[in-house]
N, CA, C and O atoms as a MOPAC input file, in Angstrom:
PM7 MOZYME 1SCF
protein

 N   -105.45200 1   -48.89400 1   244.71900 1
 C   -105.76300 1   -48.67800 1   243.31400 1
 C   -105.27000 1   -49.91500 1   242.54900 1
 O   -104.17500 1   -50.42700 1   242.78500 1
 N   -106.11600 1   -50.36800 1   241.63200 1
 C   -105.81900 1   -51.49800 1   240.80000 1
 C   -104.90800 1   -51.06200 1   239.61500 1
 O   -105.07500 1   -49.98100 1   239.05000 1
 N   -103.97900 1   -51.90900 1   239.27600 1
 C   -103.06300 1   -51.65600 1   238.17800 1
 C   -102.83100 1   -52.98000 1   237.41300 1
 O   -103.18700 1   -54.07000 1   237.86000 1
 N   -102.19300 1   -52.80100 1   236.20200 1
 C   -101.91400 1   -54.01800 1   235.38400 1
 C   -100.52700 1   -54.13100 1   235.03200 1
 O    -99.79500 1   -53.14300 1   234.98300 1
 N   -100.13000 1   -55.32700 1   234.77700 1
 C    -98.75100 1   -55.71300 1   234.33500 1
 C    -98.96600 1   -56.61500 1   233.20400 1
 O    -99.68900 1   -57.60100 1   233.34700 1
 N    -98.35500 1   -56.33400 1   232.01300 1
 C    -98.46400 1   -57.03000 1   230.79000 1
 C    -97.22300 1   -57.89100 1   230.64000 1
 O    -96.10600 1   -57.40000 1   230.80500 1
 N    -97.40100 1   -59.17900 1   230.32600 1
 C    -96.25600 1   -60.04200 1   229.94100 1
 C    -96.51500 1   -60.60200 1   228.56300 1
 O    -97.66100 1   -60.92400 1   228.25000 1
 N    -95.55700 1   -60.72600 1   227.76800 1
 C    -95.76700 1   -61.41800 1   226.46300 1
 C    -94.51600 1   -62.18900 1   226.14100 1
 O    -93.41700 1   -61.92900 1   226.63200 1
 N    -94.76700 1   -63.20500 1   225.23800 1
 C    -93.68700 1   -64.10100 1   224.77700 1
 C    -94.27700 1   -64.91000 1   223.61300 1
 O    -95.29300 1   -64.50400 1   223.04900 1
 N    -93.67500 1   -66.03000 1   223.24600 1
 C    -94.23200 1   -66.90100 1   222.21600 1
 C    -94.52000 1   -68.24900 1   222.75100 1
 O    -93.91700 1   -68.68200 1   223.73300 1
 N    -95.44300 1   -68.93200 1   222.11700 1
 C    -95.82300 1   -70.26600 1   222.80100 1
 C    -94.83600 1   -71.23000 1   222.99800 1
 O    -94.94600 1   -72.08800 1   223.87300 1
 N    -93.70700 1   -71.13500 1   222.11200 1
 C    -92.63400 1   -72.21100 1   222.25100 1
 C    -91.78600 1   -71.83800 1   223.50800 1
 O    -91.00400 1   -72.68500 1   223.94000 1
 N    -91.88400 1   -70.69500 1   224.08700 1
 C    -91.19500 1   -70.28400 1   225.32100 1
 C    -92.09100 1   -70.02000 1   226.45100 1
 O    -91.90500 1   -69.08800 1   227.23400 1
 N    -93.10000 1   -70.87900 1   226.53200 1
 C    -94.18500 1   -70.67500 1   227.56100 1
 C    -93.71900 1   -70.96100 1   228.96100 1
 O    -94.23300 1   -70.37700 1   229.91500 1
 N    -92.68100 1   -71.91500 1   229.12000 1
 C    -92.05000 1   -72.11400 1   230.41900 1
 C    -91.32500 1   -70.91800 1   230.93600 1
 O    -91.34000 1   -70.62700 1   232.13200 1
 N    -90.69400 1   -70.23000 1   230.03700 1
 C    -90.03300 1   -68.93200 1   230.41800 1
 C    -90.88300 1   -67.86500 1   230.78500 1
 O    -90.54100 1   -67.06900 1   231.65900 1
 N    -92.00200 1   -67.77900 1   230.16800 1
 C    -93.02000 1   -66.80200 1   230.44600 1
 C    -93.63700 1   -67.04700 1   231.94600 1
 O    -93.86200 1   -66.14600 1   232.75400 1
 N    -93.85600 1   -68.39300 1   232.15000 1
 C    -94.39200 1   -68.82500 1   233.40900 1
 C    -93.41200 1   -68.39800 1   234.61300 1
 O    -93.81700 1   -67.90000 1   235.66400 1
 N    -92.13100 1   -68.65000 1   234.32700 1
 C    -91.12100 1   -68.35000 1   235.33200 1
 C    -90.96000 1   -66.83400 1   235.53900 1
 O    -90.68700 1   -66.40100 1   236.65900 1
 N    -91.12900 1   -66.00300 1   234.45800 1
 C    -91.13400 1   -64.65100 1   234.53800 1
 C    -92.27100 1   -64.06400 1   235.39600 1
 O    -92.09300 1   -63.20500 1   236.26000 1
 N    -93.43100 1   -64.60200 1   235.07900 1
 C    -94.59400 1   -64.13000 1   235.86600 1
 C    -94.56500 1   -64.43800 1   237.33100 1
 O    -94.84000 1   -63.59500 1   238.18400 1
 N    -94.21100 1   -65.71700 1   237.60600 1
 C    -94.11300 1   -66.13300 1   238.99000 1
 C    -93.04000 1   -65.39400 1   239.79800 1
 O    -93.22900 1   -65.11100 1   240.98100 1
 N    -91.89900 1   -65.07900 1   239.13800 1
 C    -90.77800 1   -64.33300 1   239.71200 1
 C    -91.31700 1   -62.93500 1   240.06200 1
 O    -91.11100 1   -62.41700 1   241.16000 1
 N    -91.99000 1   -62.37300 1   239.11000 1
 C    -92.49100 1   -60.94700 1   239.34100 1
 C    -93.42400 1   -60.91800 1   240.46000 1
 O    -93.33300 1   -60.00500 1   241.28100 1
 N    -94.35400 1   -61.87000 1   240.58000 1
 C    -95.35300 1   -61.93200 1   241.65700 1
 C    -94.68800 1   -62.11100 1   242.97900 1
 O    -95.08000 1   -61.43000 1   243.92700 1
 N    -93.74200 1   -62.94500 1   243.12100 1
 C    -92.90900 1   -63.22700 1   244.28500 1
 C    -92.11100 1   -61.95500 1   244.75600 1
 O    -92.05800 1   -61.65200 1   245.94800 1
 N    -91.51100 1   -61.24500 1   243.79500 1
 C    -90.65700 1   -60.12400 1   244.13700 1
 C    -91.44200 1   -58.82600 1   244.38400 1
 O    -91.00000 1   -57.96600 1   245.14500 1
 N    -92.64600 1   -58.68800 1   243.71600 1
 C    -93.31400 1   -57.43600 1   243.77400 1
 C    -94.25400 1   -57.21700 1   244.98000 1
 O    -94.72600 1   -56.10400 1   245.21500 1
 N    -94.49400 1   -58.20900 1   245.67200 1
 C    -95.38300 1   -58.15500 1   246.87700 1
 C    -96.68200 1   -57.46200 1   246.66900 1
 O    -97.04400 1   -56.50200 1   247.34900 1
 N    -97.37700 1   -57.99900 1   245.68200 1
 C    -98.72000 1   -57.47300 1   245.31700 1
 C    -99.79700 1   -58.51700 1   245.56200 1
 O    -99.57300 1   -59.72300 1   245.66800 1
 N   -101.05100 1   -57.90200 1   245.64700 1
 C   -102.17200 1   -58.82500 1   245.72200 1
 C   -102.75300 1   -58.94800 1   244.33500 1
 O   -103.16700 1   -57.97200 1   243.71000 1
 N   -102.76800 1   -60.23700 1   243.85800 1
 C   -103.35600 1   -60.44200 1   242.52900 1
 C   -104.82800 1   -60.48600 1   242.60200 1
 O   -105.39500 1   -61.18300 1   243.44400 1
 N   -105.50100 1   -59.72300 1   241.69900 1
 C   -106.93600 1   -59.72900 1   241.58200 1
 C   -107.40700 1   -60.68100 1   240.49200 1
 O   -108.38500 1   -61.41600 1   240.62900 1
 N   -106.62800 1   -60.61900 1   239.36900 1
 C   -107.10100 1   -61.51700 1   238.16900 1
 C   -105.90200 1   -61.65800 1   237.33800 1
 O   -105.00200 1   -60.81800 1   237.33800 1
 N   -105.89500 1   -62.76100 1   236.60400 1
 C   -104.82700 1   -63.04100 1   235.51100 1
 C   -105.65000 1   -63.48600 1   234.35600 1
 O   -106.48300 1   -64.37600 1   234.52600 1
 N   -105.47300 1   -62.91400 1   233.15800 1
 C   -106.03200 1   -63.38200 1   231.97200 1
 C   -105.19800 1   -63.23600 1   230.84900 1
 O   -104.26500 1   -62.43900 1   230.94700 1
 N   -105.37800 1   -63.92800 1   229.68100 1
 C   -104.48600 1   -63.90200 1   228.66700 1
 C   -105.09900 1   -64.16100 1   227.26600 1
 O   -106.30800 1   -64.34100 1   227.12200 1
 N   -104.25200 1   -64.17200 1   226.28500 1
 C   -104.72200 1   -64.47000 1   224.96100 1
 C   -103.51800 1   -65.02700 1   224.21300 1
 O   -102.36900 1   -64.68600 1   224.49600 1
 N   -103.83000 1   -65.92900 1   223.21100 1
 C   -102.88200 1   -66.42900 1   222.30000 1
 C   -103.27200 1   -66.00800 1   220.86900 1
 O   -104.40100 1   -66.22500 1   220.42900 1
 N   -102.36500 1   -65.43800 1   220.20200 1
 C   -102.67600 1   -64.97100 1   218.88400 1
 C   -102.94700 1   -66.16800 1   217.89300 1
 O   -102.43200 1   -67.26800 1   218.09300 1
 N   -103.75700 1   -65.92100 1   216.83600 1
 C   -103.86900 1   -67.03800 1   215.89600 1
 C   -102.52500 1   -67.47100 1   215.27200 1
 O   -101.62100 1   -66.65500 1   215.09000 1
 N   -102.41800 1   -68.76100 1   214.95200 1
 C   -101.19400 1   -69.17900 1   214.36600 1
 C   -101.17400 1   -68.86600 1   212.87600 1
 O   -102.19500 1   -68.89200 1   212.18900 1
 N    -99.96700 1   -68.57100 1   212.40900 1
 C    -99.80300 1   -68.31800 1   211.00600 1
 C    -98.79600 1   -69.29800 1   210.33300 1
 O    -97.93600 1   -69.83700 1   211.03100 1
 N    -98.86800 1   -69.51800 1   209.14500 1
 C    -97.97800 1   -70.51400 1   208.50600 1
 C    -96.51700 1   -70.19500 1   208.79400 1
 O    -96.09800 1   -69.04800 1   208.63400 1
 N    -95.76200 1   -71.14800 1   209.20100 1
 C    -94.32100 1   -71.00800 1   209.57900 1
 C    -93.44300 1   -71.39900 1   208.37900 1
 O    -93.89000 1   -71.88900 1   207.34200 1
 N    -92.12700 1   -71.13100 1   208.62700 1
 C    -91.17800 1   -71.44500 1   207.60300 1
 C    -90.78500 1   -72.87300 1   207.74600 1
 O    -90.70000 1   -73.56300 1   206.73000 1
 N    -90.53500 1   -73.37700 1   208.92700 1
 C    -90.16000 1   -74.73200 1   209.15700 1
 C    -91.23500 1   -75.60000 1   209.76600 1
 O    -92.08500 1   -75.09700 1   210.50000 1
 N    -91.22300 1   -76.90600 1   209.48100 1
 C    -92.19300 1   -77.77300 1   209.99300 1
 C    -92.23200 1   -77.92900 1   211.51200 1
 O    -93.22700 1   -78.36900 1   212.08800 1
 N    -91.12200 1   -77.55500 1   212.13800 1
 C    -91.06600 1   -77.73700 1   213.63000 1
 C    -91.15500 1   -76.40900 1   214.41800 1
 O    -90.72600 1   -76.29400 1   215.56600 1
 N    -91.74900 1   -75.40800 1   213.71300 1
 C    -91.79800 1   -74.07600 1   214.29400 1
 C    -92.78000 1   -73.95300 1   215.54300 1
 O    -92.46500 1   -73.32300 1   216.55200 1
 N    -93.94800 1   -74.58500 1   215.39000 1
 C    -94.94800 1   -74.35500 1   216.45200 1
 C    -94.66200 1   -75.33300 1   217.64000 1
 O    -93.77000 1   -76.18100 1   217.62300 1
 N    -95.51900 1   -75.11200 1   218.66100 1
 C    -95.39200 1   -75.87600 1   219.93900 1
 C    -95.57800 1   -77.34300 1   219.67300 1
 O    -94.87400 1   -78.17300 1   220.24800 1
 N    -96.53600 1   -77.68700 1   218.79100 1
 C    -96.76400 1   -79.10700 1   218.50400 1
 C    -95.94300 1   -79.62700 1   217.41400 1
 O    -96.14200 1   -80.77500 1   217.01800 1
 N    -95.01300 1   -78.87300 1   216.87700 1
 C    -94.10800 1   -79.32800 1   215.76300 1
 C    -94.77700 1   -79.36100 1   214.47600 1
 O    -94.31400 1   -80.02700 1   213.54900 1
 N    -95.92100 1   -78.62900 1   214.35800 1
 C    -96.61600 1   -78.58900 1   213.11100 1
 C    -96.06700 1   -77.59100 1   212.13000 1
 O    -94.94600 1   -77.10900 1   212.28800 1
 N    -96.87000 1   -77.26800 1   211.08800 1
 C    -96.31800 1   -76.35700 1   210.01800 1
 C    -96.62900 1   -74.91500 1   210.40100 1
 O    -96.61000 1   -74.08000 1   209.49800 1
 N    -96.89900 1   -74.55500 1   211.58200 1
 C    -97.26200 1   -73.17300 1   211.93900 1
 C    -96.11000 1   -72.54900 1   212.81000 1
 O    -95.43900 1   -73.23200 1   213.58400 1
 N    -95.94400 1   -71.28000 1   212.63700 1
 C    -94.99600 1   -70.57100 1   213.54700 1
 C    -95.53300 1   -70.47700 1   214.95100 1
 O    -96.74300 1   -70.58500 1   215.15100 1
 N    -94.68000 1   -70.27900 1   215.92300 1
 C    -95.16100 1   -70.12400 1   217.33000 1
 C    -96.03700 1   -68.87700 1   217.33700 1
 O    -95.76200 1   -67.90500 1   216.63400 1
 N    -97.10100 1   -68.92100 1   218.14500 1
 C    -98.04200 1   -67.83400 1   218.21700 1
 C    -97.52500 1   -66.96800 1   219.47100 1
 O    -96.80900 1   -67.41200 1   220.36800 1
 N    -97.98100 1   -65.73900 1   219.37900 1
 C    -97.71500 1   -64.78600 1   220.53100 1
 C    -98.64900 1   -65.08100 1   221.66900 1
 O    -99.83200 1   -65.36900 1   221.48900 1
 N    -98.08800 1   -65.00200 1   222.82000 1
 C    -98.88300 1   -65.24800 1   224.04800 1
 C    -98.85500 1   -63.95000 1   224.92800 1
 O    -97.81800 1   -63.31900 1   225.13500 1
 N   -100.02200 1   -63.62400 1   225.40100 1
 C   -100.00300 1   -62.30700 1   226.21300 1
 C   -100.73700 1   -62.65400 1   227.52900 1
 O   -101.81800 1   -63.24000 1   227.48200 1
 N   -100.19100 1   -62.31500 1   228.65700 1
 C   -100.83300 1   -62.45800 1   229.88100 1
 C   -100.99600 1   -61.06900 1   230.58100 1
 O   -100.06000 1   -60.27000 1   230.54400 1
 N   -102.06000 1   -60.79600 1   231.15900 1
 C   -102.29600 1   -59.52400 1   231.90300 1
 C   -102.59200 1   -59.87000 1   233.33000 1
 O   -103.47700 1   -60.67300 1   233.62600 1
 N   -101.87100 1   -59.28100 1   234.17700 1
 C   -102.09800 1   -59.47700 1   235.67200 1
 C   -102.66400 1   -58.15000 1   236.19400 1
 O   -102.04900 1   -57.08900 1   236.09500 1
 N   -103.86200 1   -58.27500 1   236.74900 1
 C   -104.50100 1   -57.20200 1   237.50800 1
 C   -104.20400 1   -57.31400 1   238.96100 1
 O   -104.48900 1   -58.32100 1   239.60800 1
 N   -103.61900 1   -56.25000 1   239.47000 1
 C   -103.10100 1   -56.36600 1   240.89600 1
 C   -103.35800 1   -55.14200 1   241.71100 1
 O   -103.71000 1   -54.09400 1   241.17000 1
 N   -103.19300 1   -55.25300 1   242.98900 1
 C   -103.29900 1   -54.09600 1   243.92900 1
 C   -101.83300 1   -54.14400 1   244.64300 1
 O   -101.38500 1   -55.17600 1   245.14200 1
 N   -101.21000 1   -53.01700 1   244.63100 1
 C    -99.88300 1   -52.90700 1   245.25000 1
 C   -100.13900 1   -52.93600 1   246.76100 1
 O   -101.00300 1   -52.23800 1   247.29200 1
 N    -99.35500 1   -53.76700 1   247.41200 1
 C    -99.43400 1   -53.90000 1   248.98200 1
 C    -98.33400 1   -53.12700 1   249.57400 1
 O    -98.32100 1   -52.99900 1   250.79800 1
 N    -97.41300 1   -52.59700 1   248.86000 1
 C    -96.30700 1   -51.80800 1   249.32500 1
 C    -96.74500 1   -50.50000 1   249.86900 1
 O    -97.49200 1   -49.84100 1   249.14500 1
 N    -96.39500 1   -49.99300 1   251.06300 1
 C    -96.77000 1   -48.77600 1   251.55300 1
 C    -95.81500 1   -47.69500 1   251.07100 1
 O    -94.60400 1   -47.90700 1   251.00600 1
 N    -96.35700 1   -46.55800 1   250.74000 1
 C    -95.56100 1   -45.39300 1   250.32800 1
 C    -94.97800 1   -44.67700 1   251.45500 1
 O    -95.63400 1   -44.47100 1   252.47700 1
 N    -93.76200 1   -44.28600 1   251.31200 1
 C    -93.12900 1   -43.51400 1   252.47000 1
 C    -93.08100 1   -42.07100 1   252.16900 1
 O    -92.60300 1   -41.28500 1   252.98700 1

């Protein structure tokens, strides 16, 4: 049976999100079917260095969805 796992973070912490997803994949012993995601539109930020590019926008929300099949056998 296919299942989903949803991960979310902000664009300025994309490296942390990548580590979290990779760690989950390694530990969960699943077969990945597909990975897709979305980044929310940027909104004006409070400080000029808020966004990933250091622009005038706040960091956007990033969402990744992992579609997988569990390979663990039930006992």
